[in-house]
Short mmCIF file of C-alpha atoms in Angstrom, two decimals:
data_model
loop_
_atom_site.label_atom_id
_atom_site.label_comp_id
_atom_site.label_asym_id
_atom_site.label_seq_id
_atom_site.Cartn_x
_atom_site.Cartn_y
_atom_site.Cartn_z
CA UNK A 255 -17.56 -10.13 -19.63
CA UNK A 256 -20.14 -9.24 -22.62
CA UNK A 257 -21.60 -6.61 -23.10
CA UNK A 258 -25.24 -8.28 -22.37
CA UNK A 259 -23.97 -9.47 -18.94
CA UNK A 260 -23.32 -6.09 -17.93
CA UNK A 261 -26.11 -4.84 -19.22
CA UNK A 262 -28.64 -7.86 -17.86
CA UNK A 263 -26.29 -8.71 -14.78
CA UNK A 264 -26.21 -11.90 -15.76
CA UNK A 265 -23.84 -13.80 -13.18
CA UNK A 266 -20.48 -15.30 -13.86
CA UNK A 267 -18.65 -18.51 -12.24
CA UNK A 268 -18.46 -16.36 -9.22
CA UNK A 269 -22.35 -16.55 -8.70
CA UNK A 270 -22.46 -12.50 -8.82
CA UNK A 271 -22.42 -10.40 -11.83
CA UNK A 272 -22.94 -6.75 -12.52
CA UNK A 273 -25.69 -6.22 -10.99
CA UNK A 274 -24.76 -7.49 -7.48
CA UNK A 275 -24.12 -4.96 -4.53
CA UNK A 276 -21.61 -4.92 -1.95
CA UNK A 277 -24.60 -6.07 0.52
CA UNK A 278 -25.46 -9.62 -1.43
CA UNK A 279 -21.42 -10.44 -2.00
CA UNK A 280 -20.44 -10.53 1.69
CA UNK A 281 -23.93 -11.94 2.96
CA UNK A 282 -22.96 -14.04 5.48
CA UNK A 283 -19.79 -13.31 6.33
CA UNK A 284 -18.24 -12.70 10.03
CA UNK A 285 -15.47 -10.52 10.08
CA UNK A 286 -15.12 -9.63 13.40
CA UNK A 287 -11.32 -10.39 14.14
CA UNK A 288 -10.26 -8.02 10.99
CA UNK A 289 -9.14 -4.39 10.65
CA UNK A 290 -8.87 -2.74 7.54
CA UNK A 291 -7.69 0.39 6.21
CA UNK A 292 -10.02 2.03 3.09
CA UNK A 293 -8.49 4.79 2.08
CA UNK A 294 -10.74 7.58 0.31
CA UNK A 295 -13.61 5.87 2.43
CA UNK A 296 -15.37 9.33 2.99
CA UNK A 297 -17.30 9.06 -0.07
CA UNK A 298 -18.45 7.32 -3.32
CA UNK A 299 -18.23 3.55 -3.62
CA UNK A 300 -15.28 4.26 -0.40
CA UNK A 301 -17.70 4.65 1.37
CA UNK A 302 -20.14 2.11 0.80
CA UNK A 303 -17.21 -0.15 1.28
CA UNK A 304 -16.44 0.98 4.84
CA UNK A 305 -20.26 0.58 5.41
CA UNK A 306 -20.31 -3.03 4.07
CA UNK A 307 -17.46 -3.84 5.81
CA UNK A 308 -17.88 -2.52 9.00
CA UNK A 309 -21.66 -3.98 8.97
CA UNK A 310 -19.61 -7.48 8.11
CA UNK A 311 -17.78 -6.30 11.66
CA UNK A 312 -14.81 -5.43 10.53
CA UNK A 313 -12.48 -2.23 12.38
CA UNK A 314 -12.32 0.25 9.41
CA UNK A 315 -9.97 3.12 9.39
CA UNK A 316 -10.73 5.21 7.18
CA UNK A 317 -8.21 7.16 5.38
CA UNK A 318 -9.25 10.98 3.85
CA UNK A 319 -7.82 14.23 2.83
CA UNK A 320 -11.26 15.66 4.29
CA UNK A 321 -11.38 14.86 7.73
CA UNK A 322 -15.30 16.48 8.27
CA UNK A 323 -16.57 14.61 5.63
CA UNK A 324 -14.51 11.40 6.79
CA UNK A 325 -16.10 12.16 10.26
CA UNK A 326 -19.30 12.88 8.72
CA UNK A 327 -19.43 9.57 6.72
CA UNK A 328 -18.69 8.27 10.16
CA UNK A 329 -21.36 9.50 11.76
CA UNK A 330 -23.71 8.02 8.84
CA UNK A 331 -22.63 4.70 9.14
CA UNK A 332 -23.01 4.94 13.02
CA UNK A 333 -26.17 6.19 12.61
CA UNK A 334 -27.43 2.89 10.72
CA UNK A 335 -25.00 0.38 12.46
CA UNK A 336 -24.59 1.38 16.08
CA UNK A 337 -22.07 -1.17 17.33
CA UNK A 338 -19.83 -0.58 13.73
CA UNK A 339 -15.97 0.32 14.97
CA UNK A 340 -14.62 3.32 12.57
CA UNK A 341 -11.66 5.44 13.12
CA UNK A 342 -10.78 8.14 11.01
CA UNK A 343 -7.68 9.14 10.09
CA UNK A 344 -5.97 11.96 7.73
CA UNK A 345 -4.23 11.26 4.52
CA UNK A 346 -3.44 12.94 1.59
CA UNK A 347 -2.53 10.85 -1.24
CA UNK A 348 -0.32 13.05 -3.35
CA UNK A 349 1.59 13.90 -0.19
CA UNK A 350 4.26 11.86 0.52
CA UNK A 351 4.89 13.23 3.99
CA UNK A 352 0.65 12.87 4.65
CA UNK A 353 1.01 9.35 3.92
CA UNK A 354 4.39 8.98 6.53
CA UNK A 355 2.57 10.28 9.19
CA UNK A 356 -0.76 8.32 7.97
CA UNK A 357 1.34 5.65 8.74
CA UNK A 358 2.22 6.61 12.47
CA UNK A 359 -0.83 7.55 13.25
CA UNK A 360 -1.90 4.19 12.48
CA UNK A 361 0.65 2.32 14.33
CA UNK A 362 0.03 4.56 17.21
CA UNK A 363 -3.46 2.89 17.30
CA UNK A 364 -1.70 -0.62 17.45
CA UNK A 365 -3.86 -2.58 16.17
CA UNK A 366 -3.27 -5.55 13.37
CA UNK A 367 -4.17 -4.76 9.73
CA UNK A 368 -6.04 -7.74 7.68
CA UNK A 369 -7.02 -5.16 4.96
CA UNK A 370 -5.58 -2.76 3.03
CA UNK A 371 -7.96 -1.27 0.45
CA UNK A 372 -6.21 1.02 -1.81
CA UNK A 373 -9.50 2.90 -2.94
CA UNK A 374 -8.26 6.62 -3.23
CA UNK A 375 -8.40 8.19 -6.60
CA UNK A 376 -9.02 11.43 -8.80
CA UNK A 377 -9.79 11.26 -12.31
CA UNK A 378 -9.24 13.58 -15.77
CA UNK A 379 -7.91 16.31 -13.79
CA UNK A 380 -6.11 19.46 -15.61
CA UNK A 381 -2.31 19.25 -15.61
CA UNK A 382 -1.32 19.95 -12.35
CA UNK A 383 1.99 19.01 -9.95
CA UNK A 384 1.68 17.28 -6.35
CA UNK A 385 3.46 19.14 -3.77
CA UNK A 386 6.00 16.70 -4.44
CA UNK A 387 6.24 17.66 -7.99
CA UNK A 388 4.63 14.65 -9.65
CA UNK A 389 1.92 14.57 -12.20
CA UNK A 390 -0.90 14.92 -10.12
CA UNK A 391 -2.63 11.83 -11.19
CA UNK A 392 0.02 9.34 -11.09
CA UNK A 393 1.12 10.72 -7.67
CA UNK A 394 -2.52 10.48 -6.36
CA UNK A 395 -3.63 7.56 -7.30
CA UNK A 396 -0.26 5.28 -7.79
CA UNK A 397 2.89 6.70 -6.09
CA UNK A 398 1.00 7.57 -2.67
CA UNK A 399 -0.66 4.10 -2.19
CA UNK A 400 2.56 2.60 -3.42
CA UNK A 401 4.14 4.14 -0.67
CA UNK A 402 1.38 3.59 2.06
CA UNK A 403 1.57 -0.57 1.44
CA UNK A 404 5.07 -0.74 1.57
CA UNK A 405 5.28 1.21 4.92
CA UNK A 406 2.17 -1.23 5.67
CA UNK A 407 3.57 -4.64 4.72
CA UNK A 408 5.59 -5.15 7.84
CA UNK A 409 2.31 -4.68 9.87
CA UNK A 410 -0.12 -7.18 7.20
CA UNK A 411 2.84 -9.72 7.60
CA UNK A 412 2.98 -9.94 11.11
CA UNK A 413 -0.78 -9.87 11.67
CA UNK A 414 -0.84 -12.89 9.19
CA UNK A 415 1.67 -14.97 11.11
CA UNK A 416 0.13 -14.22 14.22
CA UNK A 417 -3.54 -14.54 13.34
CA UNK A 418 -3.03 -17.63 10.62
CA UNK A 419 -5.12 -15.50 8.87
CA UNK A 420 -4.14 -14.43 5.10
CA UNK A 421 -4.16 -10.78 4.47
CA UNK A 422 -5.49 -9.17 1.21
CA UNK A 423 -4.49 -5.96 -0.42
CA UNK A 424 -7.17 -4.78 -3.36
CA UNK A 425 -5.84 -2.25 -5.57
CA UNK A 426 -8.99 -0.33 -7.18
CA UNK A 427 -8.00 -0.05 -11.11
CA UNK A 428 -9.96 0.54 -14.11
CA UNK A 429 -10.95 -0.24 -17.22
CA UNK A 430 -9.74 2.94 -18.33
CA UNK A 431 -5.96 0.95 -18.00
CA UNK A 432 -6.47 -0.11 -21.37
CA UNK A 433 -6.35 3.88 -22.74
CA UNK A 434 -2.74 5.04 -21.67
CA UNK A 435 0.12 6.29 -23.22
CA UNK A 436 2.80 4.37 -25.81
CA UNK A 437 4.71 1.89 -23.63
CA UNK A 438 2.05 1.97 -20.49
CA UNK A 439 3.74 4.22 -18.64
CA UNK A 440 5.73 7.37 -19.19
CA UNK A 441 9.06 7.10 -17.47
CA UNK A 442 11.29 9.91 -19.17
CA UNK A 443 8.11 12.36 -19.33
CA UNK A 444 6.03 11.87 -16.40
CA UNK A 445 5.66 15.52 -15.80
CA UNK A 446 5.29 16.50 -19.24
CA UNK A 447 3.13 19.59 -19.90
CA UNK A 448 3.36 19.52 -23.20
CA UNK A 449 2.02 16.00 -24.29
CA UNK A 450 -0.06 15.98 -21.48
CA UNK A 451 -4.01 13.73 -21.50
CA UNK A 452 -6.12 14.35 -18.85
CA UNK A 453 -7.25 11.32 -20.05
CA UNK A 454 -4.29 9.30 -20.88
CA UNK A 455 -2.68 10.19 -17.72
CA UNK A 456 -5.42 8.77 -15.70
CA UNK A 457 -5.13 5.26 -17.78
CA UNK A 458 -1.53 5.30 -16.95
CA UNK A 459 -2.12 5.85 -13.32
CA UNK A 460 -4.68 2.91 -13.12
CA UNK A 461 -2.19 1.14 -15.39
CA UNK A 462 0.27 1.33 -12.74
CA UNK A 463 -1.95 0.30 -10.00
CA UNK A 464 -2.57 -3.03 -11.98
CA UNK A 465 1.39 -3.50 -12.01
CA UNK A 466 1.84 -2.63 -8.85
CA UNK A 467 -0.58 -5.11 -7.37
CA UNK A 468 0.61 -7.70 -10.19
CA UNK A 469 4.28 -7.04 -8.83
CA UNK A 470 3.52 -6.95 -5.37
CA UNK A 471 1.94 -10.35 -5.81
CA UNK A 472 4.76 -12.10 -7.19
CA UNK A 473 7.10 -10.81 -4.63
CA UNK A 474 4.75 -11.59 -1.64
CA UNK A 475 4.43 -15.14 -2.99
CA UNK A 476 8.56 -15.54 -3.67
CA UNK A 477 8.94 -14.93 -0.07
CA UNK A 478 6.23 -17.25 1.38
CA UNK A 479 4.26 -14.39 2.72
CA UNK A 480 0.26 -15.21 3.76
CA UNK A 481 -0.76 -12.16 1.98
CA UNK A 482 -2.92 -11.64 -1.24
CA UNK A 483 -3.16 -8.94 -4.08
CA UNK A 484 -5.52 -8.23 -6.44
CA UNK A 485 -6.78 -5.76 -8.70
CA UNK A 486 -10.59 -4.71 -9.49
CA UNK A 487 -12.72 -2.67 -11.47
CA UNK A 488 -15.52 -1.09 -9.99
CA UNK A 489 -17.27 -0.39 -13.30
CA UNK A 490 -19.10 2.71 -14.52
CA UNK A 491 -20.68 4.90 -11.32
CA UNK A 492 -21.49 8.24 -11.57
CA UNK A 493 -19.34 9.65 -8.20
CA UNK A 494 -17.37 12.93 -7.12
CA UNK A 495 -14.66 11.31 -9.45
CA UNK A 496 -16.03 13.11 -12.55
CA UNK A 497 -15.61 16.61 -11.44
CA UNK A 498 -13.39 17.74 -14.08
CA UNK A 499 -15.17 16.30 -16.92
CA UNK A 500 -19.29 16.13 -15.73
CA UNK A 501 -20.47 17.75 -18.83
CA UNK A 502 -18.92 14.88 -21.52
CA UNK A 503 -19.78 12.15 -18.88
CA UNK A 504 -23.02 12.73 -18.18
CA UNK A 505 -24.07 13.07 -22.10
CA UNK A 506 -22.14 9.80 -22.32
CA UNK A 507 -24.41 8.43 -19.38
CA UNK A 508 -27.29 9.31 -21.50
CA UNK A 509 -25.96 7.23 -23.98
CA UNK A 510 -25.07 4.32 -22.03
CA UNK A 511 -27.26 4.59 -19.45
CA UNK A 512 -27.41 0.50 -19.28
CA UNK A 513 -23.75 -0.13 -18.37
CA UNK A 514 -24.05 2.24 -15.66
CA UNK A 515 -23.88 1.24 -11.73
CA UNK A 516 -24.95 2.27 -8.37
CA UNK A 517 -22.75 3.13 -5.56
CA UNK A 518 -23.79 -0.45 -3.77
CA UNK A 519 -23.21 -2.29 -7.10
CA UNK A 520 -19.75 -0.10 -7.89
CA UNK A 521 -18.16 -1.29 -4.18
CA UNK A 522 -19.20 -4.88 -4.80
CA UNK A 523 -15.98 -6.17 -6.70
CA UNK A 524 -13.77 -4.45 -3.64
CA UNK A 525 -15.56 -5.87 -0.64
CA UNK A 526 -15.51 -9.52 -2.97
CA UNK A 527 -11.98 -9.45 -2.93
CA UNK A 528 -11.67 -8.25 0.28
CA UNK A 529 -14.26 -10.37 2.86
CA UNK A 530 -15.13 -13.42 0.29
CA UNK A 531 -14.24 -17.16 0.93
CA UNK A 532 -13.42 -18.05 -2.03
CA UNK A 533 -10.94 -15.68 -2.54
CA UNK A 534 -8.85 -17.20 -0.64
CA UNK A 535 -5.25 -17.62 -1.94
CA UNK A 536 -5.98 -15.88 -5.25
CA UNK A 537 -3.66 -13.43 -5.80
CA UNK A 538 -2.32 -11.42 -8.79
CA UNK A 539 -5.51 -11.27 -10.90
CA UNK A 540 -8.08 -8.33 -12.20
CA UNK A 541 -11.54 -9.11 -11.28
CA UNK A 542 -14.93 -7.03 -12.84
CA UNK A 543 -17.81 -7.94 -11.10
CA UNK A 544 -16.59 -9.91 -9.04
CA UNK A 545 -15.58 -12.60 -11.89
CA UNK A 546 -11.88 -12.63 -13.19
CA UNK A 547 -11.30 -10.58 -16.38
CA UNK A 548 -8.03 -11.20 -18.03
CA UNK A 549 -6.63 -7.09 -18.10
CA UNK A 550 -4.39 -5.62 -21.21
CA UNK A 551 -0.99 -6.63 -22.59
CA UNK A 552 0.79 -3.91 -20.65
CA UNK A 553 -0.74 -5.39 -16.78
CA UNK A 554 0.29 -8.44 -18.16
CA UNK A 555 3.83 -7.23 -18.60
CA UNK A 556 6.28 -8.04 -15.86
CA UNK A 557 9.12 -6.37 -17.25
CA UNK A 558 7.01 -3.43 -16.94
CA UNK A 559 5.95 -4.01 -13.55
CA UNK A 560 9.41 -4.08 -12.20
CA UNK A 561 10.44 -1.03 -13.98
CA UNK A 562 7.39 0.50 -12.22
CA UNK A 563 8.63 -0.92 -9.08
CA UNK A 564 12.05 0.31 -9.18
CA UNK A 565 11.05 3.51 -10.84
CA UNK A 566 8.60 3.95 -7.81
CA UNK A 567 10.67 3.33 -5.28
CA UNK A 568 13.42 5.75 -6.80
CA UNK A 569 11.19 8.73 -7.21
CA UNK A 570 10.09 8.29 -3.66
CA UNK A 571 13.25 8.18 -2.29
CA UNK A 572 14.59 11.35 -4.14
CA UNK A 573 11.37 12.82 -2.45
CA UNK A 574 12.24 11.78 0.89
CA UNK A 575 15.75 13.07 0.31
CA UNK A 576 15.12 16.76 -1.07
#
């Protein structure tokens, strides 16, 4: 994608481009017989997301460490779409324990799941430890929704036998994936004080959510399972995301004003990959508004993704366990 496309919103082989919102990408579409989990869908491009998709008819549950502004963003999207079906539930991201009882408070609802939407994030935050004791970033934005699908898989799979129809898991990256540190991701010093980037350690984390969804992929598809998973970039939008660093990027917005989105335009690429025909059996790719971008050599990496995978699955079980 060029620089002039993003700035004129030219469109791509997709028929949308930069400039598209959520709205014009799932015009159309009937999505009554899904439910879909969105999780950070209080706010920002999460919620236009739930909006969009619960317009498109879709049961959204919508996950949030806020629970008044979850039911508040409730309430808004009630307020325009009277006959949308939302249910809210709690979920803390860089909680390990929020996200196992996320996940039976879900099932307790018993309902299939069509869509998982791993939207969640925090961004450029100060060095700081979950309550698990992980680097806050990686924990929030990787390690929790790496958890949250796996407990979430057996649920996707059976709704996809069932239903015949094919599940898709989006994974909300970043551009920023491309600006981590040497080798991608920091095994050995994940916690590391010392060498610590606020901005560096957010690449990594978005980093990992590329090889999680690029791992995930491959395994789905070794075991014949009717599920996709793909990876997107929302693009530049000024949300709460930039609370630790709104000074730097709002000079930068000055400066770039042109590559900058809306909210309806930022939650276009998700709701794409999550409602559109013609992503049907793609799986394993990076998409930009809502056109296939080819992501860096480390997503590309698959020895990289299973040392994620492994590493991931380790550090949650040592959680678990202490």
């Amino acid at each position: 994608m060029s620089i002039l496309a993003l700035i004129t919103g030219k469109t791509g082989p997709s028929g949308f481009g930069s400039a598209s919102t959520a709205d014009q990408v799932t015009d159309g579409i009937n999505a009554n017989n899904l439910t879909a989990i969105v999780t950070g869908g209080a706010s920002g491009i999460g919620l236009e997301t739930s909006r969009v998709l619960a317009l498109r008819g879709v049961h959204v549950i919508i996950g949030a460490r806020n629970l008044k502004a979850a039911n508040e963003a409730k309430e808004t999207i009630l307020k325009d779409n009277g006959t949308a079906r939302i249910d809210v539930l709690k979920l803390d991201l860089c909680s390990i324990k929020s996200v196992n009882e996320f996940v039976k408070n879900f099932n307790a609802l018993d309902v299939p799941l069509n869509i998982l939407i791993n939207n969640a994030g925090i961004m450029f935050c100060p060095y700081q430890l979950s309550e698990d004791g992980i680097e806050i970033q990686f924990a929030t934005n990787h390690l929790g929704h790496f958890h949250l699908t796996n407990l979430l898989l057996g649920n996707m799979k059976n709704t996809a036998t069932s239903t015949g129809i094919q599940g898709r898991i989006v994974n909300l990256s970043s551009i920023a994936h491309v600006h981590t540190y040497d080798g991608g991701i920091r095994f050995d010093k994940l916690n590391d004080k010392k060498e610590y980037s606020d901005k560096k350690a957010y690449g990594q984390s978005k980093l990992a959510n590329l090889l999680h969804a690029n791992e995930l992929s491959r395994r789905l598809q070794e075991e014949g399972a009717n599920i996709t998973v793909n990876s997107v970039h929302p693009g530049l939008i000024m949300t709460n995301l930039f609370q630790y660093s709104g000074f730097v990027i709002r000079s930068l917005k000055l400066l770039t004003f042109l590559l900058w989105k809306n909210v309806p335009q930022g939650a276009a690429t998700t709701c794409y990959a999550a409602l559109h025909p013609s992503m049907k059996d793609v799986t394993g790719k990076y998409y930009l508004d809502c056109n296939e971008m080819k992501p860096s050599k480390y997503a590309r990496n698959e020895i990289l993704a299973k040392q994620l995978w492994d590493f991931s699955n380790k550090l949650i079980k040592s959680i678990e366990l202490s």
